[in-house]
mmCIF file of C-alpha atoms in Angstrom:
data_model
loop_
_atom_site.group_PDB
_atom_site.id
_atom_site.type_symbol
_atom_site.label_atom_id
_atom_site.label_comp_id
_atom_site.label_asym_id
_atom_site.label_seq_id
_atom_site.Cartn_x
_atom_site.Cartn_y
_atom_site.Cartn_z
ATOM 1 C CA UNK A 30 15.838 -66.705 41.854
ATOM 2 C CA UNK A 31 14.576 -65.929 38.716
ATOM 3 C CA UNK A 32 16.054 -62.617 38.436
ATOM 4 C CA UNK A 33 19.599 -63.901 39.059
ATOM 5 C CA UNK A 34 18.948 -65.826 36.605
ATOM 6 C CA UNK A 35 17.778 -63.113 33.984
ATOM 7 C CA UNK A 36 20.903 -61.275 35.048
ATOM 8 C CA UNK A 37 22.932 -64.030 34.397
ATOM 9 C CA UNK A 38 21.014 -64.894 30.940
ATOM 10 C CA UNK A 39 21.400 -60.619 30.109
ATOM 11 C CA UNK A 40 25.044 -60.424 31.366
ATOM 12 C CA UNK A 41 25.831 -63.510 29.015
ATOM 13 C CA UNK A 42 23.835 -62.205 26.006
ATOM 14 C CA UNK A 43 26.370 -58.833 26.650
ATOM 15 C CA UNK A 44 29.263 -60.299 26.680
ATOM 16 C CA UNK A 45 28.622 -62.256 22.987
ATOM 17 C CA UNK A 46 27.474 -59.076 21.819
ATOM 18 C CA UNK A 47 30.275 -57.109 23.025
ATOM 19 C CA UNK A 48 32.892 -59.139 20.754
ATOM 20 C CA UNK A 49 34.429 -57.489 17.499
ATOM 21 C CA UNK A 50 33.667 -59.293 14.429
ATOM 22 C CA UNK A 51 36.630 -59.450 11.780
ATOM 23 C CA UNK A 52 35.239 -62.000 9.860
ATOM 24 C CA UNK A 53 32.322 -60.394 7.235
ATOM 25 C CA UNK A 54 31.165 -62.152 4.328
ATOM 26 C CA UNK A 55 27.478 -60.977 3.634
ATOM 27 C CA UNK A 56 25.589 -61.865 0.129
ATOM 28 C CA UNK A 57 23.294 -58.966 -0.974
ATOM 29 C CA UNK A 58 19.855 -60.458 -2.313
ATOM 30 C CA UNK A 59 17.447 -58.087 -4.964
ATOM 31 C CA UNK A 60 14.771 -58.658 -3.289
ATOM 32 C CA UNK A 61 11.470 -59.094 -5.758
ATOM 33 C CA UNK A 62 13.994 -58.469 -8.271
ATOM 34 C CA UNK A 63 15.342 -55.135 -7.374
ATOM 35 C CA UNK A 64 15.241 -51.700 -7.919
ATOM 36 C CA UNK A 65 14.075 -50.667 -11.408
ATOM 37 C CA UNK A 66 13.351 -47.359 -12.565
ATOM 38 C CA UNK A 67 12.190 -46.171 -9.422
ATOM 39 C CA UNK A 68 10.221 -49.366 -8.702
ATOM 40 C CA UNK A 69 10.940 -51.798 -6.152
ATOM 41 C CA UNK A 70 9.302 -55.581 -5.946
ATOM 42 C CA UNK A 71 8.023 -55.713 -9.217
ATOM 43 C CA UNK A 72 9.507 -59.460 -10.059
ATOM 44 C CA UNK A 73 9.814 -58.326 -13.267
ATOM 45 C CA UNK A 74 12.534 -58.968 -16.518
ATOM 46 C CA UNK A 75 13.253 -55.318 -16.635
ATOM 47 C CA UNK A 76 14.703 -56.100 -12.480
ATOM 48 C CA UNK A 77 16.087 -59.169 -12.614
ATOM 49 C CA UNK A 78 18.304 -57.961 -15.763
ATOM 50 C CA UNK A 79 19.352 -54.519 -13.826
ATOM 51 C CA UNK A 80 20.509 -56.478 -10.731
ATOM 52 C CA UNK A 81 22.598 -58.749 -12.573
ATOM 53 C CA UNK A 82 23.820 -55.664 -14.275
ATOM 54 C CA UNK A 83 24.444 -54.164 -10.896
ATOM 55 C CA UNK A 84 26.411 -56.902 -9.928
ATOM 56 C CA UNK A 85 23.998 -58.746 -7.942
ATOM 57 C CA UNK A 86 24.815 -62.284 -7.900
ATOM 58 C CA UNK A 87 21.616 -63.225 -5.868
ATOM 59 C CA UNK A 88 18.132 -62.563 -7.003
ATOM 60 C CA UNK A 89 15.394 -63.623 -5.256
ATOM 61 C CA UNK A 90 12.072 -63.974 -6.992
ATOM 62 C CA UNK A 91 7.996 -64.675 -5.415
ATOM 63 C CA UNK A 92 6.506 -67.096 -7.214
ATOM 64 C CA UNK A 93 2.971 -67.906 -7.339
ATOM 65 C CA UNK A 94 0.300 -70.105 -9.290
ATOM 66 C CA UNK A 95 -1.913 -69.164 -11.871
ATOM 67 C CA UNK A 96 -5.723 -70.724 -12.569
ATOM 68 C CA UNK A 97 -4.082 -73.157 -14.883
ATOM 69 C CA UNK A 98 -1.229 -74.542 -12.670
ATOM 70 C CA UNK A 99 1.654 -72.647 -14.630
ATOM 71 C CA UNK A 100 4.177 -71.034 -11.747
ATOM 72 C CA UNK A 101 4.889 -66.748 -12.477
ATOM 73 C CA UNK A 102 7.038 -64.374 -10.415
ATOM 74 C CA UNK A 103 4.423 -62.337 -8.680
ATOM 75 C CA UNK A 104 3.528 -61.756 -5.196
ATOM 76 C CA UNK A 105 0.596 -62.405 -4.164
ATOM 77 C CA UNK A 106 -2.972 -62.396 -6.268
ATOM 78 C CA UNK A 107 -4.562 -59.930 -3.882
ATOM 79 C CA UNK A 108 -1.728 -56.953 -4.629
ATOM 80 C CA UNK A 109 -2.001 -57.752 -8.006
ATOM 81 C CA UNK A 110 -5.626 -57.652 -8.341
ATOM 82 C CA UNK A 111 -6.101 -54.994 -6.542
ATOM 83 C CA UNK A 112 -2.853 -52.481 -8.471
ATOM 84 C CA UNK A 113 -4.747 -53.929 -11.914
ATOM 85 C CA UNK A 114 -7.992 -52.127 -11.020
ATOM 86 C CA UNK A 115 -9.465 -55.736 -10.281
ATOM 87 C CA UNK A 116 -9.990 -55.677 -6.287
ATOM 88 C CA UNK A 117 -13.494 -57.260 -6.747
ATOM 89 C CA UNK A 118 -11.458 -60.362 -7.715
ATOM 90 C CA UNK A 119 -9.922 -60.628 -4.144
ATOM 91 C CA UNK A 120 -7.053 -63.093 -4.201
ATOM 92 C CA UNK A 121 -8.917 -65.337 -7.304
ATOM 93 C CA UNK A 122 -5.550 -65.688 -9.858
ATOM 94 C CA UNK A 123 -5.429 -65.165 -13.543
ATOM 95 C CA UNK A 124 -4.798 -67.725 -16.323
ATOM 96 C CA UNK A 125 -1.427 -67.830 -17.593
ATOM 97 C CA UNK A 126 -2.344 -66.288 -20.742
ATOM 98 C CA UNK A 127 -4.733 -63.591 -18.601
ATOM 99 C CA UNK A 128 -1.503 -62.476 -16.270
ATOM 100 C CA UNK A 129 0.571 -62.584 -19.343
ATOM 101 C CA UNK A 130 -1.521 -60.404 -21.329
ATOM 102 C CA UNK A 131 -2.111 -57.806 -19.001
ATOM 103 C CA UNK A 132 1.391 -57.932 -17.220
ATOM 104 C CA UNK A 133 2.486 -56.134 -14.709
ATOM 105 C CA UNK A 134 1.845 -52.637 -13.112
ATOM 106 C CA UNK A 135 3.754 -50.219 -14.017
ATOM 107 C CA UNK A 136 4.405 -51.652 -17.744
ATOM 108 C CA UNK A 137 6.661 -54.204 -16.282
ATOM 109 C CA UNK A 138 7.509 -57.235 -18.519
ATOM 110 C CA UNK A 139 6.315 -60.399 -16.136
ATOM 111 C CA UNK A 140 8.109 -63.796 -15.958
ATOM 112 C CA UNK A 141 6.841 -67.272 -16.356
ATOM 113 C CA UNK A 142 8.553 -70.132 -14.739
ATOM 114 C CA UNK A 143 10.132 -70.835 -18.591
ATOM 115 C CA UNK A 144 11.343 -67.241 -19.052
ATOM 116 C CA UNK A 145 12.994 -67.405 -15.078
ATOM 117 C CA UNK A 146 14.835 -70.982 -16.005
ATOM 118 C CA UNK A 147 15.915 -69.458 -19.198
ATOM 119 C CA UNK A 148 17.781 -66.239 -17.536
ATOM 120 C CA UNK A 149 19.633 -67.849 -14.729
ATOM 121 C CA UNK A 150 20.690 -70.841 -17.178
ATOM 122 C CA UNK A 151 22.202 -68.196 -19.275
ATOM 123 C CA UNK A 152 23.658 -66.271 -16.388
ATOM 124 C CA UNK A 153 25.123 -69.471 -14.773
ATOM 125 C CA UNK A 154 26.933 -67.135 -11.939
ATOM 126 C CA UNK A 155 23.900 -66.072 -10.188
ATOM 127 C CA UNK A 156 21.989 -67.906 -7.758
ATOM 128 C CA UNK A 157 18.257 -67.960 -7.906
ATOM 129 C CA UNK A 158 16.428 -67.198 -4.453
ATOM 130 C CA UNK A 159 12.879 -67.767 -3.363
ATOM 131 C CA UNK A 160 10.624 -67.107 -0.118
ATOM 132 C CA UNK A 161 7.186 -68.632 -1.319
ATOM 133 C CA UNK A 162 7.139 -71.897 -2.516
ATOM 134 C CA UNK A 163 9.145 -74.584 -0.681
ATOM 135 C CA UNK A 164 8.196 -77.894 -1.698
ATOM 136 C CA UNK A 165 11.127 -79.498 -3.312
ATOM 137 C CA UNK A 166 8.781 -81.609 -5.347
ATOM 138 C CA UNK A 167 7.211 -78.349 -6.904
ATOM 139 C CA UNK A 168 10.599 -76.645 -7.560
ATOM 140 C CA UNK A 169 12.124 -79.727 -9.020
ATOM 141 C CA UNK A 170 9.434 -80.048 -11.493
ATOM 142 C CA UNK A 171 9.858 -76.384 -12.427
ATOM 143 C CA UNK A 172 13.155 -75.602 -12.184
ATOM 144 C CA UNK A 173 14.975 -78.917 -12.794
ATOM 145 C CA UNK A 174 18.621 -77.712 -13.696
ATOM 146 C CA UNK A 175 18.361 -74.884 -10.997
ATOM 147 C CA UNK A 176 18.569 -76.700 -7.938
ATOM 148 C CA UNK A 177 22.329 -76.286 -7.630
ATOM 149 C CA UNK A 178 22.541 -72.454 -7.762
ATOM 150 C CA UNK A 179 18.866 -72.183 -5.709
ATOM 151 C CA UNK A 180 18.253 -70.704 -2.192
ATOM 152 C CA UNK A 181 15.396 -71.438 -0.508
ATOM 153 C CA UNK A 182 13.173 -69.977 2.265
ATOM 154 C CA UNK A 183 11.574 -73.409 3.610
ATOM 155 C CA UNK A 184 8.223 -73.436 5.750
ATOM 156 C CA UNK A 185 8.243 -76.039 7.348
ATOM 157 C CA UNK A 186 11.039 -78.583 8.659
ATOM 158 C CA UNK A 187 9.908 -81.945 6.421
ATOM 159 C CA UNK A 188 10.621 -78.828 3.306
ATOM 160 C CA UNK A 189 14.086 -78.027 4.984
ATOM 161 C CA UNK A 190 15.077 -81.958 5.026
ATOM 162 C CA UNK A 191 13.913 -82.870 1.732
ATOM 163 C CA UNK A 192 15.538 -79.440 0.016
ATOM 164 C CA UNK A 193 18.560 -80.709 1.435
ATOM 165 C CA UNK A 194 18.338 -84.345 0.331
ATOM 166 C CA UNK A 195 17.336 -83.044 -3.364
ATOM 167 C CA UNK A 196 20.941 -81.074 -3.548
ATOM 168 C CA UNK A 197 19.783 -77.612 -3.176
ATOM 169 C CA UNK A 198 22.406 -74.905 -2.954
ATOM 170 C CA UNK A 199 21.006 -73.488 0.562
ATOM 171 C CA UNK A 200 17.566 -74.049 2.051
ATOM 172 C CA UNK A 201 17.123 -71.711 4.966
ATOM 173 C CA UNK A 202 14.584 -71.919 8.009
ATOM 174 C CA UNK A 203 11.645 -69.099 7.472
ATOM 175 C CA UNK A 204 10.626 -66.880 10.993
ATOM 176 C CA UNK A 205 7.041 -67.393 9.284
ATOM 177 C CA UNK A 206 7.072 -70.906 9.469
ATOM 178 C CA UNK A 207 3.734 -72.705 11.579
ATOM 179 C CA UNK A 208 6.399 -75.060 13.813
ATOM 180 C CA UNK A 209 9.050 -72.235 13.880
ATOM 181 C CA UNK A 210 9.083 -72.588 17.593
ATOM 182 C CA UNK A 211 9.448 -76.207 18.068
ATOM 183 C CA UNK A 212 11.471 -76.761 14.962
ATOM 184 C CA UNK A 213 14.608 -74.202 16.059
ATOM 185 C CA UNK A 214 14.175 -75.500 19.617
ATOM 186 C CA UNK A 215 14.571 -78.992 18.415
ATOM 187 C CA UNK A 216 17.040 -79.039 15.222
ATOM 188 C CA UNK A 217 18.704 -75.907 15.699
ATOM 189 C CA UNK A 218 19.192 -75.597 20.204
ATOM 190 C CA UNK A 219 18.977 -79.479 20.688
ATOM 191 C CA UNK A 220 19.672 -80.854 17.501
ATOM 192 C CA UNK A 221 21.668 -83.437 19.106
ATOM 193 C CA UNK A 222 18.962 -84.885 20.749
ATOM 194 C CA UNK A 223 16.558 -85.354 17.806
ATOM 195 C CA UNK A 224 17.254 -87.253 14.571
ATOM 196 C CA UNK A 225 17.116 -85.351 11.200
ATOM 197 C CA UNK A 226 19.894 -82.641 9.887
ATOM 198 C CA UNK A 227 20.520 -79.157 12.244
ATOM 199 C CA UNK A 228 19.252 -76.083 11.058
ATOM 200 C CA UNK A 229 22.011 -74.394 9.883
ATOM 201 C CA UNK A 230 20.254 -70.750 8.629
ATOM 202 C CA UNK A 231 16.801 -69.105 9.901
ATOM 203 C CA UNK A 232 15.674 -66.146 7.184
ATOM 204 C CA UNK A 233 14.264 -63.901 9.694
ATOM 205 C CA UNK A 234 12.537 -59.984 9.528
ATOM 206 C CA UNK A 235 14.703 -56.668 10.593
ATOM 207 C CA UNK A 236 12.518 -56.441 13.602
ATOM 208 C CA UNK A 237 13.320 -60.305 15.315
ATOM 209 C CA UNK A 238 15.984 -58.687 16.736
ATOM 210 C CA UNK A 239 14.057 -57.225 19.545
ATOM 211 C CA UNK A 240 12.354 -60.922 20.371
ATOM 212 C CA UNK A 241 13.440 -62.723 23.390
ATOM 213 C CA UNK A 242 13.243 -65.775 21.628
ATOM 214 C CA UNK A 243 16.254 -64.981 18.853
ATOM 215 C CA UNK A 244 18.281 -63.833 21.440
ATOM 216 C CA UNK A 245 18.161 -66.995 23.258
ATOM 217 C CA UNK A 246 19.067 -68.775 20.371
ATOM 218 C CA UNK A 247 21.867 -66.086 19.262
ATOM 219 C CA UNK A 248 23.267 -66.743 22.752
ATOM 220 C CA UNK A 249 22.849 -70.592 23.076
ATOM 221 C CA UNK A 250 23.637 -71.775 19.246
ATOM 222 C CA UNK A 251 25.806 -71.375 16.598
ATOM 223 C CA UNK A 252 23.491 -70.030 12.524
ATOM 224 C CA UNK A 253 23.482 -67.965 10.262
ATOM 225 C CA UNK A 254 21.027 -65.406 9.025
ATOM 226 C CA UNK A 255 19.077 -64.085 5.488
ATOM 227 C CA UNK A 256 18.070 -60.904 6.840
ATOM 228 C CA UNK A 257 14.874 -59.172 5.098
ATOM 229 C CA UNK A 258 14.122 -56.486 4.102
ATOM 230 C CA UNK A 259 17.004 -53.991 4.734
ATOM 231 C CA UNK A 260 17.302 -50.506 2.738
ATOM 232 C CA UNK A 261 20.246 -48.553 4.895
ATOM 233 C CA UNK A 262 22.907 -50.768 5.874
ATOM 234 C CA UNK A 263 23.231 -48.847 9.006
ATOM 235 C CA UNK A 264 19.774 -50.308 10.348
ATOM 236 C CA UNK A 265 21.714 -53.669 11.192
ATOM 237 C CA UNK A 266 23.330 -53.616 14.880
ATOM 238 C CA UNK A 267 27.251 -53.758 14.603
ATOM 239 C CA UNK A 268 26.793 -57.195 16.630
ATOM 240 C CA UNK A 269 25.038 -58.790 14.648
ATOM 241 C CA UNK A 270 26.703 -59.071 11.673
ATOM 242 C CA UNK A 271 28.862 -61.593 11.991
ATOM 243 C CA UNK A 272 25.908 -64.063 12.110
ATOM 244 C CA UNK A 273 24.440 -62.636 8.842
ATOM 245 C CA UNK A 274 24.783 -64.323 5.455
ATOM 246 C CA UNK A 275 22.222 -62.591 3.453
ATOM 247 C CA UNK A 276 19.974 -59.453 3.275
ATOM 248 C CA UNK A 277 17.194 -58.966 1.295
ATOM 249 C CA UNK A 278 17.579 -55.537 0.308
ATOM 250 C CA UNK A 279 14.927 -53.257 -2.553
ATOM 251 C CA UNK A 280 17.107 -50.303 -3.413
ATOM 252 C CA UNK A 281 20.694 -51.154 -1.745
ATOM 253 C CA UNK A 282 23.543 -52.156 -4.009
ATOM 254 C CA UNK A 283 26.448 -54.586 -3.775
ATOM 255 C CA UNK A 284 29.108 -52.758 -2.029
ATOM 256 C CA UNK A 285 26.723 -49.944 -0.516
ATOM 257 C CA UNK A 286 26.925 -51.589 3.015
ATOM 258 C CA UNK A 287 28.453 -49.613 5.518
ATOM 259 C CA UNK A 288 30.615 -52.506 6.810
#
């Protein structure tokens, strides 16, 4: 019985991947910031100023916390430590005025949350994108005028509701969220059933294709997908990309996709 039934489940899966798509209309994110001089993920103002001359129109930025409370495009404190000849500091983060003095590796200008604000309120057709921090009560606080032109990777399902309810441009579900499982199964499969909004778009890693799991829910319900991190356009299966919205991409330009 339960291989008729895989049959059945593998036949089904074949014939929705069989279909061809007409319909594309994928975003490119710089992912970190972009490609800059060679460099890749630097969150940096030399990157975010060559994607949007590059005609990116989405940038995504990490942002992380200093000692002092003051929000920075980096990372993580344990890459940055350790690139800054400082690996006996583990993941322990700088000051603001610490990070800021000895910026970035590779001579890259960093970012504060004041100097991010300040770029995408002068570039008011791009759309700022972030995978790290979720809560809508941080990001309001530090990006107040932003919220309309922000994308957001959330972590957890109470984030995805209340980035929604605070008017954010797109908050989409993150693969490395801890209730991933029983989050998609209940507001994305059965989202009928439960109360709360569906989940409309799950940010998810090249490799998820290959999980069991994602193609029960490509078979069984209708989202979309932020796809990270993609470098050849050709790595994404033909099938698939009618689903996908955005991809995260380090060295890829607008218009370089082979679709």
């Amino acid at each position: 019985m339960m291989k008729f039934l895989s049959f059945i489940c593998s036949f089904l899966l074949f014939l929705s991947c069989s279909e061809e798509y007409k319909s594309i209309d994928v975003s490119m994110i710089a992912h970190a910031g972009g490609l800059v001089n060679g460099a890749t993920m630097t969150n940096s103002m030399e990157a975010i100023n060559s994607a949007r001359d590059n005609g990116f129109k989405f940038i995504e930025l990490d942002l992380s916390f200093t000692s002092d409370s003051a929000l920075v495009a980096l990372h993580d404190w344990p890459e940055y430590n350790k690139a800054m000849g400082m690996p006996e500091r583990g993941d322990a983060p700088l000051s603001l005025e610490e990070f800021m003095e000895k910026g970035l590796p590779g001579g890259f200008t960093p970012l504060t949350s004041a100097e991010i604000n300040d770029f995408f309120l002068k570039n008011d057709d791009l759309f700022f994108v972030t995978d790290k921090v979720s809560d809508a009560d941080i990001l309001n606080r530090f990006f107040p005028r932003l919220r309309h032109r922000m994308v957001v990777e959330a972590f957890s399902y109470d984030d995805y509701v209340a980035l929604l309810n605070n008017g954010y441009f797109c908050a989409m579900y993150s693969c490395m969220a801890e209730d991933i499982v029983p989050a998609t199964m209940k507001h994305l499969l059965f989202h009928y059933m439960f109360p709360g909004p569906k989940i409309e778009m799950v940010a998810l890693h090249t490799s998820a294709f290959e999980y069991s799991y994602l193609k029960l829910l490509r078979l069984f319900s209708d989202f979309k997908i932020a796809l990270f991190t993609v470098n050849n356009s050709y790595d994404i299966p033909a099938d698939c990309i009618d689903e996908i919205k955005f991809i995260y991409t380090d060295s890829l330009r607008p218009g370089d996709a082979a679709w």
